[in-house]
Amino acid sequence: MKRDRFEYLCSEAEAGRDAFVRHPDSNEEGIVSSCIMRSNHMVVETVQGQTRCWDFSECEDLQHPKSGPMV
C-alpha cells in the first residue's frame, strides 16, 4: 500500500468510518481501528476478533462496494 492511501485510511478510521485492509502474508482481513503514524502501523481488528498491528507497507487495501438504497 502507498503512503497516501495509508494516511487516507487512517483519517477514515479516526472519523469513525470503516476502512478495511488485508495482510497478504497471513491472509487475515480486518477493520482499521487506529493508526500509529510515527511507526507507520495500523491497528486492525480481524474478522476473528483479534487485534493486530501491521506495517502499512505490508497491507493491501480492501475496497468494499457501498450498497445503494433498498428498493
JSON list of N, CA and C in Angstrom, two decimals, residues 31-71:
[
{"chain": "A", "resi": 31, "resn": "ILE", "atom": "N", "xyz": [-10.75, -4.58, 10.06]},
{"chain": "A", "resi": 31, "resn": "ILE", "atom": "CA", "xyz": [-11.10, -3.18, 10.00]},
{"chain": "A", "resi": 31, "resn": "ILE", "atom": "C", "xyz": [-10.06, -2.38, 10.79]},
{"chain": "A", "resi": 32, "resn": "VAL", "atom": "N", "xyz": [-9.64, -1.27, 10.24]},
{"chain": "A", "resi": 32, "resn": "VAL", "atom": "CA", "xyz": [-8.64, -0.42, 10.89]},
{"chain": "A", "resi": 32, "resn": "VAL", "atom": "C", "xyz": [-9.32, 0.27, 12.07]},
{"chain": "A", "resi": 33, "resn": "SER", "atom": "N", "xyz": [-8.76, 0.09, 13.27]},
{"chain": "A", "resi": 33, "resn": "SER", "atom": "CA", "xyz": [-9.33, 0.75, 14.45]},
{"chain": "A", "resi": 33, "resn": "SER", "atom": "C", "xyz": [-8.54, 2.00, 14.81]},
{"chain": "A", "resi": 34, "resn": "SER", "atom": "N", "xyz": [-7.24, 2.02, 14.50]},
{"chain": "A", "resi": 34, "resn": "SER", "atom": "CA", "xyz": [-6.42, 3.20, 14.75]},
{"chain": "A", "resi": 34, "resn": "SER", "atom": "C", "xyz": [-5.11, 3.05, 13.99]},
{"chain": "A", "resi": 35, "resn": "CYS", "atom": "N", "xyz": [-4.30, 4.12, 14.02]},
{"chain": "A", "resi": 35, "resn": "CYS", "atom": "CA", "xyz": [-3.00, 4.10, 13.35]},
{"chain": "A", "resi": 35, "resn": "CYS", "atom": "C", "xyz": [-1.94, 4.69, 14.28]},
{"chain": "A", "resi": 36, "resn": "ILE", "atom": "N", "xyz": [-0.73, 4.20, 14.11]},
{"chain": "A", "resi": 36, "resn": "ILE", "atom": "CA", "xyz": [0.43, 4.73, 14.83]},
{"chain": "A", "resi": 36, "resn": "ILE", "atom": "C", "xyz": [1.30, 5.38, 13.76]},
{"chain": "A", "resi": 37, "resn": "MET", "atom": "N", "xyz": [1.11, 6.67, 13.57]},
{"chain": "A", "resi": 37, "resn": "MET", "atom": "CA", "xyz": [1.74, 7.38, 12.45]},
{"chain": "A", "resi": 37, "resn": "MET", "atom": "C", "xyz": [3.27, 7.39, 12.55]},
{"chain": "A", "resi": 38, "resn": "ARG", "atom": "N", "xyz": [3.81, 7.53, 13.74]},
{"chain": "A", "resi": 38, "resn": "ARG", "atom": "CA", "xyz": [5.27, 7.64, 13.86]},
{"chain": "A", "resi": 38, "resn": "ARG", "atom": "C", "xyz": [6.01, 6.34, 13.49]},
{"chain": "A", "resi": 39, "resn": "SER", "atom": "N", "xyz": [5.30, 5.20, 13.59]},
{"chain": "A", "resi": 39, "resn": "SER", "atom": "CA", "xyz": [5.93, 3.94, 13.21]},
{"chain": "A", "resi": 39, "resn": "SER", "atom": "C", "xyz": [5.30, 3.32, 11.96]},
{"chain": "A", "resi": 40, "resn": "ASN", "atom": "N", "xyz": [4.33, 4.04, 11.37]},
{"chain": "A", "resi": 40, "resn": "ASN", "atom": "CA", "xyz": [3.68, 3.58, 10.12]},
{"chain": "A", "resi": 40, "resn": "ASN", "atom": "C", "xyz": [2.95, 2.25, 10.27]},
{"chain": "A", "resi": 41, "resn": "HIS", "atom": "N", "xyz": [2.23, 2.10, 11.38]},
{"chain": "A", "resi": 41, "resn": "HIS", "atom": "CA", "xyz": [1.47, 0.87, 11.64]},
{"chain": "A", "resi": 41, "resn": "HIS", "atom": "C", "xyz": [-0.02, 1.14, 11.75]},
{"chain": "A", "resi": 42, "resn": "MET", "atom": "N", "xyz": [-0.78, 0.11, 11.38]},
{"chain": "A", "resi": 42, "resn": "MET", "atom": "CA", "xyz": [-2.24, 0.14, 11.52]},
{"chain": "A", "resi": 42, "resn": "MET", "atom": "C", "xyz": [-2.63, -0.88, 12.57]},
{"chain": "A", "resi": 43, "resn": "VAL", "atom": "N", "xyz": [-3.51, -0.48, 13.48]},
{"chain": "A", "resi": 43, "resn": "VAL", "atom": "CA", "xyz": [-4.08, -1.41, 14.45]},
{"chain": "A", "resi": 43, "resn": "VAL", "atom": "C", "xyz": [-5.38, -1.90, 13.85]},
{"chain": "A", "resi": 44, "resn": "VAL", "atom": "N", "xyz": [-5.49, -3.22, 13.69]},
{"chain": "A", "resi": 44, "resn": "VAL", "atom": "CA", "xyz": [-6.59, -3.82, 12.95]},
{"chain": "A", "resi": 44, "resn": "VAL", "atom": "C", "xyz": [-7.31, -4.85, 13.81]},
{"chain": "A", "resi": 45, "resn": "GLU", "atom": "N", "xyz": [-8.65, -4.80, 13.77]},
{"chain": "A", "resi": 45, "resn": "GLU", "atom": "CA", "xyz": [-9.48, -5.82, 14.41]},
{"chain": "A", "resi": 45, "resn": "GLU", "atom": "C", "xyz": [-9.84, -6.83, 13.32]},
{"chain": "A", "resi": 46, "resn": "THR", "atom": "N", "xyz": [-9.40, -8.07, 13.49]},
{"chain": "A", "resi": 46, "resn": "THR", "atom": "CA", "xyz": [-9.65, -9.09, 12.46]},
{"chain": "A", "resi": 46, "resn": "THR", "atom": "C", "xyz": [-11.07, -9.62, 12.55]},
{"chain": "A", "resi": 47, "resn": "VAL", "atom": "N", "xyz": [-11.45, -10.37, 11.53]},
{"chain": "A", "resi": 47, "resn": "VAL", "atom": "CA", "xyz": [-12.77, -10.99, 11.47]},
{"chain": "A", "resi": 47, "resn": "VAL", "atom": "C", "xyz": [-12.95, -11.94, 12.65]},
{"chain": "A", "resi": 48, "resn": "GLN", "atom": "N", "xyz": [-11.85, -12.55, 13.11]},
{"chain": "A", "resi": 48, "resn": "GLN", "atom": "CA", "xyz": [-11.89, -13.49, 14.24]},
{"chain": "A", "resi": 48, "resn": "GLN", "atom": "C", "xyz": [-11.91, -12.78, 15.59]},
{"chain": "A", "resi": 49, "resn": "GLY", "atom": "N", "xyz": [-11.92, -11.44, 15.59]},
{"chain": "A", "resi": 49, "resn": "GLY", "atom": "CA", "xyz": [-11.99, -10.68, 16.83]},
{"chain": "A", "resi": 49, "resn": "GLY", "atom": "C", "xyz": [-10.64, -10.44, 17.51]},
{"chain": "A", "resi": 50, "resn": "GLN", "atom": "N", "xyz": [-9.56, -10.67, 16.79]},
{"chain": "A", "resi": 50, "resn": "GLN", "atom": "CA", "xyz": [-8.23, -10.44, 17.35]},
{"chain": "A", "resi": 50, "resn": "GLN", "atom": "C", "xyz": [-7.69, -9.09, 16.92]},
{"chain": "A", "resi": 51, "resn": "THR", "atom": "N", "xyz": [-6.80, -8.52, 17.72]},
{"chain": "A", "resi": 51, "resn": "THR", "atom": "CA", "xyz": [-6.18, -7.25, 17.40]},
{"chain": "A", "resi": 51, "resn": "THR", "atom": "C", "xyz": [-4.79, -7.51, 16.83]},
{"chain": "A", "resi": 52, "resn": "ARG", "atom": "N", "xyz": [-4.51, -6.87, 15.70]},
{"chain": "A", "resi": 52, "resn": "ARG", "atom": "CA", "xyz": [-3.22, -7.00, 15.05]},
{"chain": "A", "resi": 52, "resn": "ARG", "atom": "C", "xyz": [-2.63, -5.61, 14.83]},
{"chain": "A", "resi": 53, "resn": "CYS", "atom": "N", "xyz": [-1.31, -5.54, 14.73]},
{"chain": "A", "resi": 53, "resn": "CYS", "atom": "CA", "xyz": [-0.62, -4.29, 14.41]},
{"chain": "A", "resi": 53, "resn": "CYS", "atom": "C", "xyz": [0.27, -4.57, 13.20]},
{"chain": "A", "resi": 54, "resn": "TRP", "atom": "N", "xyz": [-0.09, -3.97, 12.06]},
{"chain": "A", "resi": 54, "resn": "TRP", "atom": "CA", "xyz": [0.59, -4.26, 10.80]},
{"chain": "A", "resi": 54, "resn": "TRP", "atom": "C", "xyz": [1.24, -3.01, 10.23]},
{"chain": "A", "resi": 55, "resn": "ASP", "atom": "N", "xyz": [2.42, -3.19, 9.65]},
{"chain": "A", "resi": 55, "resn": "ASP", "atom": "CA", "xyz": [3.08, -2.11, 8.92]},
{"chain": "A", "resi": 55, "resn": "ASP", "atom": "C", "xyz": [2.27, -1.85, 7.65]},
{"chain": "A", "resi": 56, "resn": "PHE", "atom": "N", "xyz": [1.98, -0.59, 7.38]},
{"chain": "A", "resi": 56, "resn": "PHE", "atom": "CA", "xyz": [1.11, -0.28, 6.23]},
{"chain": "A", "resi": 56, "resn": "PHE", "atom": "C", "xyz": [1.69, -0.78, 4.92]},
{"chain": "A", "resi": 57, "resn": "SER", "atom": "N", "xyz": [3.02, -0.81, 4.80]},
{"chain": "A", "resi": 57, "resn": "SER", "atom": "CA", "xyz": [3.63, -1.22, 3.53]},
{"chain": "A", "resi": 57, "resn": "SER", "atom": "C", "xyz": [3.41, -2.70, 3.23]},
{"chain": "A", "resi": 58, "resn": "GLU", "atom": "N", "xyz": [3.00, -3.46, 4.25]},
{"chain": "A", "resi": 58, "resn": "GLU", "atom": "CA", "xyz": [2.74, -4.89, 4.07]},
{"chain": "A", "resi": 58, "resn": "GLU", "atom": "C", "xyz": [1.26, -5.19, 3.85]},
{"chain": "A", "resi": 59, "resn": "CYS", "atom": "N", "xyz": [0.42, -4.16, 3.89]},
{"chain": "A", "resi": 59, "resn": "CYS", "atom": "CA", "xyz": [-1.04, -4.35, 3.80]},
{"chain": "A", "resi": 59, "resn": "CYS", "atom": "C", "xyz": [-1.57, -4.03, 2.41]},
{"chain": "A", "resi": 60, "resn": "GLU", "atom": "N", "xyz": [-2.73, -4.61, 2.14]},
{"chain": "A", "resi": 60, "resn": "GLU", "atom": "CA", "xyz": [-3.47, -4.31, 0.93]},
{"chain": "A", "resi": 60, "resn": "GLU", "atom": "C", "xyz": [-4.80, -3.69, 1.33]},
{"chain": "A", "resi": 61, "resn": "ASP", "atom": "N", "xyz": [-5.20, -2.70, 0.60]},
{"chain": "A", "resi": 61, "resn": "ASP", "atom": "CA", "xyz": [-6.48, -2.02, 0.82]},
{"chain": "A", "resi": 61, "resn": "ASP", "atom": "C", "xyz": [-7.60, -2.91, 0.32]},
{"chain": "A", "resi": 62, "resn": "LEU", "atom": "N", "xyz": [-8.65, -3.06, 1.12]},
{"chain": "A", "resi": 62, "resn": "LEU", "atom": "CA", "xyz": [-9.85, -3.78, 0.68]},
{"chain": "A", "resi": 62, "resn": "LEU", "atom": "C", "xyz": [-10.94, -2.76, 0.47]},
{"chain": "A", "resi": 63, "resn": "GLN", "atom": "N", "xyz": [-11.40, -2.65, -0.73]},
{"chain": "A", "resi": 63, "resn": "GLN", "atom": "CA", "xyz": [-12.46, -1.69, -1.02]},
{"chain": "A", "resi": 63, "resn": "GLN", "atom": "C", "xyz": [-13.77, -2.45, -1.17]},
{"chain": "A", "resi": 64, "resn": "HIS", "atom": "N", "xyz": [-14.61, -2.32, -0.15]},
{"chain": "A", "resi": 64, "resn": "HIS", "atom": "CA", "xyz": [-15.92, -2.96, -0.18]},
{"chain": "A", "resi": 64, "resn": "HIS", "atom": "C", "xyz": [-16.90, -2.04, -0.89]},
{"chain": "A", "resi": 65, "resn": "PRO", "atom": "N", "xyz": [-17.66, -2.59, -1.80]},
{"chain": "A", "resi": 65, "resn": "PRO", "atom": "CA", "xyz": [-18.63, -1.74, -2.52]},
{"chain": "A", "resi": 65, "resn": "PRO", "atom": "C", "xyz": [-19.69, -1.21, -1.56]},
{"chain": "A", "resi": 66, "resn": "LYS", "atom": "N", "xyz": [-20.08, 0.01, -1.79]},
{"chain": "A", "resi": 66, "resn": "LYS", "atom": "CA", "xyz": [-21.14, 0.60, -1.00]},
{"chain": "A", "resi": 66, "resn": "LYS", "atom": "C", "xyz": [-22.47, 0.16, -1.58]},
{"chain": "A", "resi": 67, "resn": "SER", "atom": "N", "xyz": [-23.38, -0.18, -0.69]},
{"chain": "A", "resi": 67, "resn": "SER", "atom": "CA", "xyz": [-24.69, -0.60, -1.19]},
{"chain": "A", "resi": 67, "resn": "SER", "atom": "C", "xyz": [-25.60, 0.61, -1.31]},
{"chain": "A", "resi": 68, "resn": "GLY", "atom": "N", "xyz": [-26.45, 0.57, -2.28]},
{"chain": "A", "resi": 68, "resn": "GLY", "atom": "CA", "xyz": [-27.37, 1.67, -2.53]},
{"chain": "A", "resi": 68, "resn": "GLY", "atom": "C", "xyz": [-28.63, 1.54, -1.69]},
{"chain": "A", "resi": 69, "resn": "PRO", "atom": "N", "xyz": [-29.56, 2.42, -1.90]},
{"chain": "A", "resi": 69, "resn": "PRO", "atom": "CA", "xyz": [-30.81, 2.37, -1.15]},
{"chain": "A", "resi": 69, "resn": "PRO", "atom": "C", "xyz": [-31.60, 1.12, -1.50]},
{"chain": "A", "resi": 70, "resn": "MET", "atom": "N", "xyz": [-32.35, 0.66, -0.51]},
{"chain": "A", "resi": 70, "resn": "MET", "atom": "CA", "xyz": [-33.18, -0.52, -0.75]},
{"chain": "A", "resi": 70, "resn": "MET", "atom": "C", "xyz": [-34.37, -0.15, -1.62]},
{"chain": "A", "resi": 71, "resn": "VAL", "atom": "N", "xyz": [-34.71, -1.01, -2.53]},
{"chain": "A", "resi": 71, "resn": "VAL", "atom": "CA", "xyz": [-35.82, -0.73, -3.45]},
{"chain": "A", "resi": 71, "resn": "VAL", "atom": "C", "xyz": [-37.11, -1.30, -2.90]}
]
